[in-house]
Amino acid sequence: MEIIAQSAFAEIAALLVLAFVTGFVGIILRQPLIVSFIAVGLIAGPSVLDLVRSDAQISLLSELGIAVLLFLVGIKLDVKLIRSLGAVSMLTGLGQVAFTSIFGYLIGLALGLDAVTSLYVAVALTFSSTIIIVKLLSDKREIDSLHGQIALGFLIVQDIVVVLAMIVLSATGIGTASDGHGGGSVLAVLGSGVVMVAVVVAFVRYIADPLTERLARAPELLLIFAIAQAAIFAAIGDFMGLGKEVGGLLAGISLASTPYRETIAARLAPLRDFLLLFFFIALGSSLDLSLLGTHVTGAVVFSVFVLIGNPLIVLAIMGALGYRKRTGFLAGLTVAQISEFSLIFVAMGVSMGQVPQDALGLVTMVGLVTIAASTYMITYSHQLYTLFEPILGVFERRGTPREPSESTDSRQTSYDVIVFGLGRYGTAIGIRLQKHGVRVLGIDFNPQAVRRWRKLGLDTEFGDATDPEFVAELPLAQATWIVSSVPIHPTGLSHEDTRRTLIQLSRTAGFRGRVAVASHHQSDTETLLAAGADLVLEPFQDAADRAAELLCGAPEAERTEIPYIETEGKEAS
């Protein structure tokens, strides 16, 4: 400990080792890194190991991490997605923000918090973690499902609220502290904001595309440029009174329209995670765990409110808009936590002297509880739906008009084969079967895949292979085959295998035909056959067998061309 106290390098090394150990334990417990990072900050803080001595260096890395984080939020701020999803994203996003803010504020007052602190905490509770939600939905291969796309839409609405809230916070915080926010007026800050937005607009229109295209020839230089853009905008924003956070956001927005934004975001993500570690270390070193006990009641109340209230309001709004209770429930679970922005938002208020330090401790406790709990809620969302489905009927309008608009009226039609999973492989199977005169019905819960099949002239239904009600309503009586072309990629987070679930549900619904499932892993074959599959398709092995036959002189069959499908490998379950 004496060596660590005398050397900043040794201190950072010890913190990184602690982060690794804590993160490894978090992985075993199936928790996202943000929970481990918060735990690292608390453990390294003065209440436990008291490792933090180099406050200036850690604070600098922390501020750079926040700038990079908000830069990546800005570069992903795709307003087109909101327009593509229509009213549901706007109404659900704004409805959830309004509900959480109003009722969170009233709960804060009831718990004895003053009006300003209650307002800060209430607004902080409205932000959900885009990083965690996207990661979990991607792991479950649900990012392209209807509820996944809707969740992304209202997360973007939340990001816009973050921008506005931080701008308002910076403006109203003038003169409250000496950290660069003082010495001006609200009008001056608003004027500065207009100037920075104008600079961003001019940059986007005249400079961004040609500059990034030139820099893309040297990827390392493009990465350095992106970091420099985030840092300089954050510094300018801080100097002009808007704060580093707003500057970082505007830096990301300035590059959001370039064709290289995904490349930049992918390369910066590991740096963001590394630097954010120091934000949580700085946060933990400023918290006294002995004081957190005074907020246990408040943390429990706010945590229950976020874990239950946020999903319910999303479920209610989506039900009113005509979505099925299953879609609303799965989308609602994604907002059952607060995010790293919540902590950053309250930390800004603390730095400007508008809220006390213990408010940050309260929000940190809520973050730990809700992020940890919601991770399991999203991971096991289908099991939770099965558990609560009997009492969710009140949230569903009769007819669910939003979802059948993507579907064919297949209930009055009989089919020979029903194909689940309409990616490249499933589409190839469907087209070839139809060419041979086989009546085919396609099923997917990716709305884009459903529309693509309809354009190809194939009958399709929007639905989920793991939904017992949906499977039971399908025209199974005349079908001779059910085919699942959904590839399974184990994530370690869920033991659910859509293929086995589909076999069980179809048999329970009275299907008497045969079931074929696709597998990319030969080791799955025996398991799937034991689960009731009549045929296991192995696309790579089958293609290799046919290629060998052709190379050995077998007659070549007429090829059936299918349109290129960009969403290869994204079949829904």
Coordinates of C-alpha atoms in Angstrom, one line a residue:
M1 CA 0.0 0.0 0.0
E2 CA 2.9 2.3 0.7
I3 CA 4.3 1.7 -2.9
I4 CA 0.8 2.6 -4.3
A5 CA 0.6 5.7 -2.2
Q6 CA 4.0 6.9 -3.6
S7 CA 3.5 6.1 -7.3
A8 CA 0.6 7.2 -9.5
F9 CA 1.6 4.5 -12.0
A10 CA 1.4 1.8 -9.3
E11 CA -2.0 3.3 -8.2
I12 CA -3.4 3.0 -11.7
A13 CA -2.0 -0.5 -12.1
A14 CA -3.7 -1.6 -8.8
L15 CA -7.0 0.0 -9.9
L16 CA -6.8 -1.9 -13.2
V17 CA -6.2 -5.2 -11.5
L18 CA -9.1 -4.5 -9.1
A19 CA -11.3 -3.7 -12.2
F20 CA -10.3 -7.0 -13.8
V21 CA -11.0 -9.1 -10.8
T22 CA -14.3 -7.3 -10.1
G23 CA -15.3 -7.5 -13.8
F24 CA -14.6 -11.2 -13.8
V25 CA -16.8 -11.8 -10.8
G26 CA -19.5 -9.7 -12.6
I27 CA -19.3 -11.9 -15.7
I28 CA -19.8 -15.0 -13.5
L29 CA -22.8 -13.3 -12.0
R30 CA -24.0 -12.4 -15.6
Q31 CA -23.9 -8.6 -14.9
P32 CA -22.9 -5.9 -17.4
L33 CA -19.6 -4.1 -16.9
I34 CA -21.3 -0.9 -15.7
V35 CA -22.3 -2.7 -12.4
S36 CA -18.7 -4.0 -12.0
F37 CA -17.3 -0.5 -12.7
I38 CA -19.5 1.1 -10.0
A39 CA -18.5 -1.6 -7.6
V40 CA -14.8 -0.9 -8.4
G41 CA -15.3 2.7 -7.6
L42 CA -16.9 1.9 -4.2
I43 CA -14.3 -0.6 -3.3
A44 CA -11.4 1.7 -4.3
G45 CA -13.0 4.6 -2.5
P46 CA -12.2 5.9 1.0
S47 CA -14.8 3.6 2.7
V48 CA -13.1 0.4 1.7
L49 CA -9.5 0.1 0.3
D50 CA -8.8 3.9 0.0
L51 CA -6.6 3.4 -3.1
V52 CA -7.3 6.7 -4.8
R53 CA -4.6 9.3 -4.3
S54 CA -4.0 10.7 -7.8
D55 CA -7.2 12.7 -7.9
A56 CA -6.1 15.1 -10.6
Q57 CA -5.1 12.3 -13.0
I58 CA -8.2 10.2 -12.4
S59 CA -10.4 13.2 -12.7
L60 CA -8.9 14.1 -16.1
L61 CA -9.4 10.5 -17.4
S62 CA -12.9 10.6 -16.0
E63 CA -13.8 13.8 -17.9
L64 CA -12.3 12.5 -21.1
G65 CA -14.3 9.3 -20.7
I66 CA -17.6 11.3 -20.3
A67 CA -16.7 13.3 -23.4
V68 CA -16.1 10.2 -25.4
L69 CA -19.3 8.5 -24.1
L70 CA -21.5 11.5 -25.1
F71 CA -19.6 11.7 -28.4
L72 CA -20.7 8.1 -29.1
V73 CA -24.3 8.9 -28.1
G74 CA -24.3 11.9 -30.5
I75 CA -22.8 9.9 -33.4
K76 CA -25.6 7.3 -33.0
L77 CA -28.4 9.8 -32.7
D78 CA -30.4 8.6 -35.7
V79 CA -33.6 10.6 -35.9
K80 CA -34.6 8.7 -39.0
L81 CA -35.3 5.6 -36.8
I82 CA -37.9 7.6 -34.9
R83 CA -39.6 8.7 -38.1
S84 CA -39.6 5.1 -39.4
L85 CA -41.3 3.8 -36.3
G86 CA -43.8 6.6 -36.3
A87 CA -45.9 7.7 -33.3
V88 CA -45.0 4.7 -31.1
S89 CA -41.4 5.8 -30.5
M90 CA -42.3 9.4 -29.8
L91 CA -45.4 8.7 -27.7
T92 CA -43.8 5.9 -25.7
G93 CA -40.5 7.7 -25.2
L94 CA -42.1 11.0 -24.2
G95 CA -44.8 9.3 -22.1
Q96 CA -42.3 7.3 -20.2
V97 CA -40.1 10.4 -19.6
A98 CA -43.2 12.4 -18.4
F99 CA -44.5 9.6 -16.2
T100 CA -41.2 8.9 -14.5
S101 CA -40.4 12.6 -14.0
I102 CA -43.8 13.6 -12.5
F103 CA -44.2 10.6 -10.2
G104 CA -40.5 10.5 -9.4
Y105 CA -40.7 14.1 -8.3
L106 CA -43.7 13.5 -6.1
I107 CA -42.0 10.4 -4.6
G108 CA -38.9 12.5 -3.8
L109 CA -41.0 15.2 -2.0
A110 CA -42.8 12.4 -0.1
L111 CA -39.4 11.0 1.0
G112 CA -38.4 14.4 2.4
L113 CA -36.1 15.6 -0.4
D114 CA -36.2 19.3 -1.3
A115 CA -37.8 20.4 -4.5
V116 CA -34.6 20.9 -6.5
T117 CA -33.1 17.6 -5.4
S118 CA -36.4 15.8 -6.1
L119 CA -36.4 17.3 -9.6
Y120 CA -32.8 16.2 -10.3
V121 CA -33.5 12.7 -9.1
A122 CA -36.8 12.4 -11.0
V123 CA -35.2 13.5 -14.3
A124 CA -32.2 11.2 -13.7
L125 CA -34.6 8.2 -13.3
T126 CA -36.0 8.8 -16.8
F127 CA -32.7 7.7 -18.6
S128 CA -32.3 4.1 -19.5
S129 CA -28.9 2.6 -20.5
T130 CA -28.7 2.3 -24.3
I131 CA -25.4 0.4 -23.9
I132 CA -26.9 -2.3 -21.7
I133 CA -30.1 -2.7 -23.6
V134 CA -28.5 -2.9 -27.0
K135 CA -26.0 -5.4 -25.7
L136 CA -28.6 -7.7 -24.1
L137 CA -31.0 -7.5 -27.1
S138 CA -28.1 -8.2 -29.5
D139 CA -27.0 -11.2 -27.4
K140 CA -30.6 -12.5 -27.5
R141 CA -30.8 -11.8 -31.3
E142 CA -33.8 -9.5 -30.7
I143 CA -32.4 -6.2 -31.8
D144 CA -34.3 -6.5 -35.1
S145 CA -37.5 -7.7 -33.6
L146 CA -40.5 -5.4 -33.4
H147 CA -40.1 -4.8 -29.6
G148 CA -36.3 -4.3 -30.1
Q149 CA -36.8 -1.7 -32.8
I150 CA -39.4 0.1 -30.7
A151 CA -37.1 0.1 -27.7
L152 CA -34.3 1.6 -29.8
G153 CA -36.7 4.3 -31.0
F154 CA -37.7 5.5 -27.6
L155 CA -34.1 5.2 -26.3
I156 CA -33.3 7.7 -29.0
V157 CA -36.1 9.9 -27.7
Q158 CA -34.5 9.6 -24.3
D159 CA -31.1 10.6 -25.7
I160 CA -32.7 13.8 -27.2
V161 CA -34.2 14.5 -23.7
V162 CA -30.6 14.0 -22.3
V163 CA -29.4 16.7 -24.7
L164 CA -32.1 19.2 -23.8
A165 CA -31.8 18.5 -20.0
M166 CA -28.1 19.1 -20.0
I167 CA -28.5 22.3 -22.0
V168 CA -31.1 23.5 -19.5
L169 CA -29.0 22.4 -16.6
S170 CA -26.0 24.3 -17.9
A171 CA -28.0 27.4 -18.5
T172 CA -29.8 27.4 -15.2
G173 CA -26.5 26.6 -13.4
I174 CA -24.8 29.8 -14.3
G175 CA -23.1 31.4 -11.4
T176 CA -23.6 28.5 -9.0
A177 CA -20.0 27.3 -9.0
S178 CA -16.6 28.2 -10.1
D179 CA -15.9 25.3 -12.4
G180 CA -16.2 27.1 -15.6
H181 CA -20.0 27.6 -15.6
G182 CA -20.0 30.9 -13.8
G183 CA -19.6 34.5 -14.9
G184 CA -22.3 34.8 -17.4
S185 CA -26.0 34.8 -17.9
V186 CA -28.7 32.4 -19.2
L187 CA -28.9 34.4 -22.4
A188 CA -25.2 34.3 -22.9
V189 CA -25.2 30.5 -22.5
L190 CA -28.2 30.1 -24.9
G191 CA -26.4 32.3 -27.4
S192 CA -23.3 30.1 -27.0
G193 CA -25.5 27.1 -27.7
V194 CA -26.9 28.7 -30.9
V195 CA -23.3 29.4 -32.0
M196 CA -22.1 25.9 -31.4
V197 CA -25.1 24.4 -33.2
A198 CA -24.5 26.7 -36.1
V199 CA -20.9 25.5 -36.2
V200 CA -22.0 21.9 -36.2
V201 CA -24.5 22.5 -39.0
A202 CA -21.8 24.2 -41.1
F203 CA -19.3 21.4 -40.3
V204 CA -21.8 18.7 -41.3
R205 CA -22.8 20.5 -44.6
Y206 CA -19.4 21.5 -45.9
I207 CA -16.6 19.6 -44.1
A208 CA -17.6 16.3 -42.4
D209 CA -18.0 14.0 -45.5
P210 CA -14.9 15.1 -47.5
L211 CA -12.7 15.2 -44.4
T212 CA -13.7 11.8 -43.0
E213 CA -13.4 10.3 -46.5
R214 CA -9.9 11.5 -46.7
L215 CA -9.0 10.4 -43.2
A216 CA -10.6 7.0 -43.8
R217 CA -7.5 6.1 -45.9
A218 CA -5.6 6.0 -42.6
P219 CA -7.9 4.4 -40.0
E220 CA -5.6 5.2 -37.1
L221 CA -5.7 8.9 -38.1
L222 CA -9.5 8.8 -38.3
L223 CA -9.7 7.4 -34.8
I224 CA -7.4 10.1 -33.5
F225 CA -9.4 12.8 -35.3
A226 CA -12.6 11.4 -33.6
I227 CA -11.1 11.6 -30.2
A228 CA -9.7 15.1 -30.9
Q229 CA -13.2 16.2 -32.1
A230 CA -14.8 14.9 -28.9
A231 CA -12.1 16.6 -26.7
I232 CA -12.0 20.0 -28.4
F233 CA -15.8 20.3 -28.6
A234 CA -16.0 19.3 -24.9
A235 CA -13.4 21.9 -24.0
I236 CA -15.1 24.6 -26.1
G237 CA -18.5 23.7 -24.6
D238 CA -17.0 24.0 -21.1
F239 CA -15.4 27.4 -21.9
M240 CA -18.7 28.7 -23.4
G241 CA -20.6 27.7 -20.3
L242 CA -22.5 24.7 -21.9
G243 CA -20.4 22.1 -20.1
K244 CA -18.1 19.3 -21.5
E245 CA -21.1 17.0 -21.7
V246 CA -23.0 19.1 -24.2
G247 CA -19.9 19.7 -26.2
G248 CA -19.2 16.0 -26.5
L249 CA -22.7 15.4 -27.7
L250 CA -22.5 18.0 -30.4
A251 CA -19.1 16.6 -31.5
G252 CA -20.8 13.2 -32.1
I253 CA -23.7 14.8 -33.9
S254 CA -21.3 16.6 -36.2
L255 CA -20.1 13.2 -37.5
A256 CA -23.5 11.3 -37.3
S257 CA -24.3 11.9 -41.0
T258 CA -21.0 10.6 -42.3
P259 CA -20.7 7.1 -43.9
Y260 CA -17.9 6.3 -41.4
R261 CA -19.9 6.8 -38.2
E262 CA -20.3 3.1 -37.5
T263 CA -16.5 2.5 -38.0
I264 CA -15.7 5.4 -35.7
A265 CA -18.2 4.1 -33.1
A266 CA -16.9 0.6 -33.2
R267 CA -13.3 1.7 -32.8
L268 CA -14.0 4.1 -29.9
A269 CA -16.2 1.7 -27.9
P270 CA -13.3 -0.1 -26.1
L271 CA -11.7 3.3 -25.3
R272 CA -15.1 4.5 -23.9
D273 CA -15.3 1.5 -21.6
F274 CA -11.8 1.9 -20.4
L275 CA -12.1 5.6 -19.7
L276 CA -15.6 5.2 -18.0
L277 CA -13.9 3.0 -15.5
F278 CA -12.1 6.1 -14.1
F279 CA -15.4 8.0 -14.0
F280 CA -16.8 5.4 -11.6
I281 CA -13.5 5.3 -9.7
A282 CA -13.8 9.1 -9.3
L283 CA -17.4 8.7 -8.3
G284 CA -16.7 5.9 -5.8
S285 CA -13.8 7.9 -4.2
S286 CA -16.2 10.8 -3.5
L287 CA -18.8 8.6 -1.8
D288 CA -18.9 7.7 1.8
L289 CA -20.6 4.3 2.2
S290 CA -21.5 5.1 5.8
L291 CA -23.7 7.9 4.5
L292 CA -25.4 5.7 1.9
G293 CA -27.3 3.9 4.7
T294 CA -29.3 7.0 5.3
H295 CA -30.8 6.6 1.8
V296 CA -31.7 2.9 1.9
T297 CA -35.4 3.5 2.2
G298 CA -35.3 6.1 -0.7
A299 CA -33.2 3.8 -2.8
V300 CA -35.6 0.9 -2.3
V301 CA -38.6 3.0 -3.1
F302 CA -37.1 4.6 -6.3
S303 CA -35.7 1.2 -7.4
V304 CA -39.2 -0.5 -7.2
F305 CA -40.6 2.5 -9.0
V306 CA -38.2 2.2 -11.9
L307 CA -38.3 -1.6 -12.1
I308 CA -42.1 -1.8 -12.1
G309 CA -43.4 1.7 -13.0
N310 CA -41.4 2.2 -16.2
P311 CA -42.3 -1.1 -17.8
L312 CA -46.0 -0.6 -16.9
I313 CA -46.2 2.8 -18.5
V314 CA -44.6 1.5 -21.7
L315 CA -47.0 -1.5 -21.7
A316 CA -50.0 0.8 -21.2
I317 CA -49.0 3.3 -24.0
M318 CA -48.2 0.5 -26.5
G319 CA -51.4 -1.3 -25.7
A320 CA -53.4 1.9 -26.3
L321 CA -51.6 2.3 -29.6
G322 CA -52.8 -1.1 -30.7
Y323 CA -49.8 -3.4 -30.0
R324 CA -50.1 -6.9 -28.5
K325 CA -49.5 -7.3 -24.8
R326 CA -46.4 -9.5 -25.5
T327 CA -44.8 -6.8 -27.6
G328 CA -45.5 -4.1 -25.0
F329 CA -44.2 -6.3 -22.2
L330 CA -40.9 -7.2 -23.9
A331 CA -40.3 -3.6 -24.9
G332 CA -41.3 -2.3 -21.4
L333 CA -38.7 -4.5 -19.7
T334 CA -35.9 -2.7 -21.5
V335 CA -36.5 0.6 -19.6
A336 CA -36.5 -1.0 -16.1
Q337 CA -33.2 0.6 -15.1
I338 CA -31.4 3.9 -15.0
S339 CA -28.1 4.5 -16.9
E340 CA -24.7 6.0 -16.6
F341 CA -26.2 9.3 -17.8
S342 CA -28.3 9.4 -14.6
L343 CA -25.1 9.5 -12.6
I344 CA -23.5 12.0 -14.9
F345 CA -26.6 14.2 -14.8
V346 CA -26.7 14.3 -11.0
A347 CA -22.9 14.7 -10.8
M348 CA -23.3 17.9 -12.9
G349 CA -25.8 19.2 -10.4
V350 CA -23.5 18.4 -7.5
S351 CA -20.5 20.2 -9.2
M352 CA -22.7 23.3 -9.7
G353 CA -23.8 23.2 -6.1
Q354 CA -27.5 22.8 -6.9
V355 CA -27.9 19.4 -5.2
P356 CA -26.1 17.9 -2.2
Q357 CA -23.5 15.2 -2.5
D358 CA -25.7 12.5 -0.9
A359 CA -28.2 12.8 -3.8
L360 CA -25.4 11.3 -6.0
G361 CA -25.1 8.5 -3.5
L362 CA -28.9 7.9 -3.6
V363 CA -28.9 7.7 -7.4
T364 CA -25.8 5.5 -7.4
M365 CA -27.6 3.0 -5.2
V366 CA -30.7 3.0 -7.4
G367 CA -28.4 2.5 -10.4
L368 CA -26.8 -0.6 -8.8
V369 CA -30.1 -2.2 -7.9
T370 CA -32.0 -1.5 -11.1
I371 CA -29.2 -2.3 -13.5
A372 CA -28.5 -5.6 -11.8
A373 CA -32.1 -6.6 -11.6
S374 CA -33.1 -5.5 -15.1
T375 CA -30.3 -7.5 -16.6
Y376 CA -31.9 -10.6 -15.4
M377 CA -35.4 -9.3 -16.4
I378 CA -34.3 -8.7 -20.0
T379 CA -32.4 -12.0 -20.2
Y380 CA -35.3 -14.0 -19.0
S381 CA -38.0 -11.8 -20.5
H382 CA -39.9 -14.7 -22.3
Q383 CA -40.1 -16.7 -19.1
L384 CA -41.4 -13.6 -17.2
Y385 CA -44.0 -13.1 -19.9
T386 CA -45.2 -16.6 -19.5
L387 CA -45.5 -16.0 -15.8
F388 CA -47.4 -12.7 -16.0
E389 CA -49.3 -13.3 -19.2
P390 CA -52.6 -14.2 -17.5
I391 CA -52.9 -10.8 -15.9
L392 CA -51.7 -8.7 -18.9
G393 CA -54.9 -8.8 -20.9
V394 CA -56.0 -5.4 -19.6
F395 CA -53.1 -3.8 -21.5
E396 CA -54.2 -5.2 -24.9
R397 CA -56.8 -3.7 -27.3
R398 CA -59.1 -6.1 -29.1
G399 CA -57.7 -6.8 -32.6
T400 CA -54.2 -5.3 -31.9
P401 CA -54.5 -3.3 -35.1
R402 CA -50.8 -2.3 -35.2
E403 CA -49.3 -5.8 -35.7
P404 CA -51.6 -7.5 -38.1
S405 CA -50.9 -4.7 -40.6
E406 CA -47.6 -6.5 -41.3
S407 CA -49.3 -9.9 -41.8
T408 CA -51.4 -11.9 -44.2
D409 CA -54.8 -13.3 -43.3
S410 CA -53.4 -16.9 -43.1
R411 CA -56.0 -18.2 -40.7
Q412 CA -58.4 -19.0 -43.5
T413 CA -55.7 -20.6 -45.7
S414 CA -54.0 -24.0 -45.5
Y415 CA -50.3 -24.4 -46.1
D416 CA -48.0 -27.4 -46.7
V417 CA -44.9 -25.9 -45.0
I418 CA -44.5 -23.2 -42.4
V419 CA -41.0 -21.6 -42.3
F420 CA -39.8 -19.8 -39.1
G421 CA -36.9 -17.4 -39.7
L422 CA -37.0 -15.3 -42.9
G423 CA -33.3 -14.5 -43.3
R424 CA -31.2 -15.5 -46.3
Y425 CA -31.5 -19.3 -45.6
G426 CA -35.2 -19.3 -44.8
T427 CA -36.0 -17.1 -47.8
A428 CA -34.0 -19.5 -50.1
I429 CA -36.0 -22.4 -48.8
G430 CA -39.3 -20.6 -49.2
I431 CA -38.7 -19.5 -52.8
R432 CA -37.5 -23.0 -53.9
L433 CA -40.5 -24.7 -52.2
Q434 CA -42.9 -22.3 -53.9
K435 CA -41.3 -23.0 -57.2
H436 CA -42.1 -26.6 -56.7
G437 CA -45.7 -25.8 -56.1
V438 CA -45.6 -26.1 -52.3
R439 CA -47.8 -23.7 -50.4
V440 CA -45.5 -21.9 -47.9
L441 CA -46.2 -19.6 -45.0
G442 CA -43.3 -17.6 -43.5
I443 CA -43.0 -16.5 -39.9
D444 CA -40.7 -13.9 -38.4
F445 CA -40.8 -11.2 -35.7
N446 CA -38.6 -8.8 -37.7
P447 CA -41.0 -6.4 -39.4
Q448 CA -38.5 -5.7 -42.2
A449 CA -38.2 -9.5 -43.0
V450 CA -42.0 -9.8 -43.1
R451 CA -42.2 -6.9 -45.6
R452 CA -39.4 -8.3 -47.7
W453 CA -41.2 -11.7 -48.0
R454 CA -44.4 -10.0 -49.0
K455 CA -42.5 -8.1 -51.8
L456 CA -41.3 -11.5 -53.0
G457 CA -44.9 -12.6 -53.4
L458 CA -44.8 -15.0 -50.4
D459 CA -47.4 -15.3 -47.7
T460 CA -46.1 -14.3 -44.3
E461 CA -47.2 -13.7 -40.7
F462 CA -45.6 -11.4 -38.1
G463 CA -45.1 -13.4 -34.9
D464 CA -42.8 -15.0 -32.4
A465 CA -42.0 -18.7 -32.4
T466 CA -41.8 -18.7 -28.6
D467 CA -45.3 -17.3 -28.1
P468 CA -47.6 -20.2 -27.3
E469 CA -50.8 -18.2 -28.2
F470 CA -49.4 -17.3 -31.6
V471 CA -48.2 -20.8 -32.5
A472 CA -51.5 -22.3 -31.4
E473 CA -53.4 -19.9 -33.8
L474 CA -51.4 -20.9 -36.9
P475 CA -53.0 -23.1 -39.6
L476 CA -51.2 -26.2 -38.5
A477 CA -53.9 -28.8 -39.4
Q478 CA -53.0 -29.2 -43.1
A479 CA -49.2 -28.5 -42.8
T480 CA -46.9 -31.4 -43.4
W481 CA -43.7 -29.6 -42.3
I482 CA -42.6 -26.9 -39.9
V483 CA -39.1 -25.6 -40.7
S484 CA -37.0 -23.5 -38.3
S485 CA -34.1 -21.7 -40.1
V486 CA -33.3 -19.7 -37.0
P487 CA -29.6 -20.1 -36.1
I488 CA -28.8 -20.3 -32.4
H489 CA -25.8 -18.5 -31.0
P490 CA -25.3 -19.4 -27.3
T491 CA -24.5 -16.3 -25.2
G492 CA -24.3 -17.8 -21.8
L493 CA -27.1 -15.6 -20.6
S494 CA -30.1 -17.7 -21.5
H495 CA -30.7 -21.4 -21.8
E496 CA -33.7 -20.9 -24.1
D497 CA -33.3 -22.6 -27.5
T498 CA -36.0 -21.3 -29.9
R499 CA -35.8 -24.5 -31.9
R500 CA -36.7 -26.8 -29.0
T501 CA -39.4 -24.4 -27.8
L502 CA -40.9 -24.4 -31.2
I503 CA -41.0 -28.2 -31.3
Q504 CA -42.7 -28.3 -27.9
L505 CA -45.3 -25.6 -28.7
S506 CA -46.2 -27.0 -32.1
R507 CA -46.8 -30.5 -30.7
T508 CA -48.8 -29.0 -27.8
A509 CA -50.9 -27.1 -30.4
G510 CA -51.8 -30.4 -32.1
F511 CA -49.3 -30.4 -35.0
R512 CA -49.0 -33.9 -36.4
G513 CA -46.6 -33.3 -39.3
R514 CA -42.8 -33.3 -39.3
V515 CA -40.4 -30.7 -37.9
A516 CA -37.1 -29.7 -39.5
V517 CA -34.6 -27.4 -37.7
A518 CA -31.4 -25.8 -38.9
S519 CA -28.2 -26.2 -37.0
H520 CA -24.7 -24.7 -37.6
H521 CA -23.2 -26.9 -35.0
Q522 CA -22.9 -30.7 -35.5
S523 CA -22.9 -31.2 -31.8
D524 CA -26.6 -30.0 -31.7
T525 CA -27.9 -32.7 -33.9
E526 CA -28.4 -35.4 -31.3
T527 CA -29.9 -33.0 -28.8
L528 CA -32.4 -31.7 -31.4
L529 CA -33.4 -35.1 -32.5
A530 CA -33.9 -36.1 -28.9
A531 CA -36.1 -33.0 -28.5
G532 CA -38.4 -34.2 -31.2
A533 CA -37.0 -32.9 -34.5
D534 CA -37.6 -35.2 -37.5
L535 CA -34.8 -33.6 -39.6
V536 CA -31.8 -31.5 -38.7
L537 CA -30.6 -29.3 -41.6
E538 CA -26.9 -28.4 -41.5
P539 CA -26.5 -25.6 -44.2
F540 CA -22.8 -25.7 -44.4
Q541 CA -22.5 -29.5 -44.4
D542 CA -25.4 -29.8 -46.9
A543 CA -23.9 -27.3 -49.2
A544 CA -20.5 -29.0 -49.0
D545 CA -22.1 -32.3 -49.9
R546 CA -23.8 -30.9 -52.9
A547 CA -20.6 -29.1 -54.0
A548 CA -18.7 -32.4 -53.8
E549 CA -21.4 -34.1 -55.9
L550 CA -21.1 -31.4 -58.6
L551 CA -17.3 -31.6 -58.6
C552 CA -17.5 -35.4 -59.0
G553 CA -19.7 -35.0 -62.1
A554 CA -23.3 -35.0 -60.8
P555 CA -25.7 -33.2 -63.2
E556 CA -26.1 -29.5 -62.3
A557 CA -29.7 -28.5 -61.4
E558 CA -31.2 -25.3 -62.6
R559 CA -30.4 -22.5 -60.1
T560 CA -33.0 -20.4 -58.4
E561 CA -31.8 -16.8 -57.9
I562 CA -33.0 -14.9 -54.8
P563 CA -32.6 -11.2 -54.1
Y564 CA -29.6 -10.2 -51.9
I565 CA -30.7 -10.0 -48.2
E566 CA -28.6 -7.5 -46.2
T567 CA -29.9 -8.8 -42.8
E568 CA -28.3 -12.2 -43.2
G569 CA -28.0 -14.0 -39.9
K570 CA -30.6 -11.8 -38.2
E571 CA -33.5 -14.1 -38.4
A572 CA -35.9 -13.6 -35.5
S573 CA -36.9 -16.4 -33.1

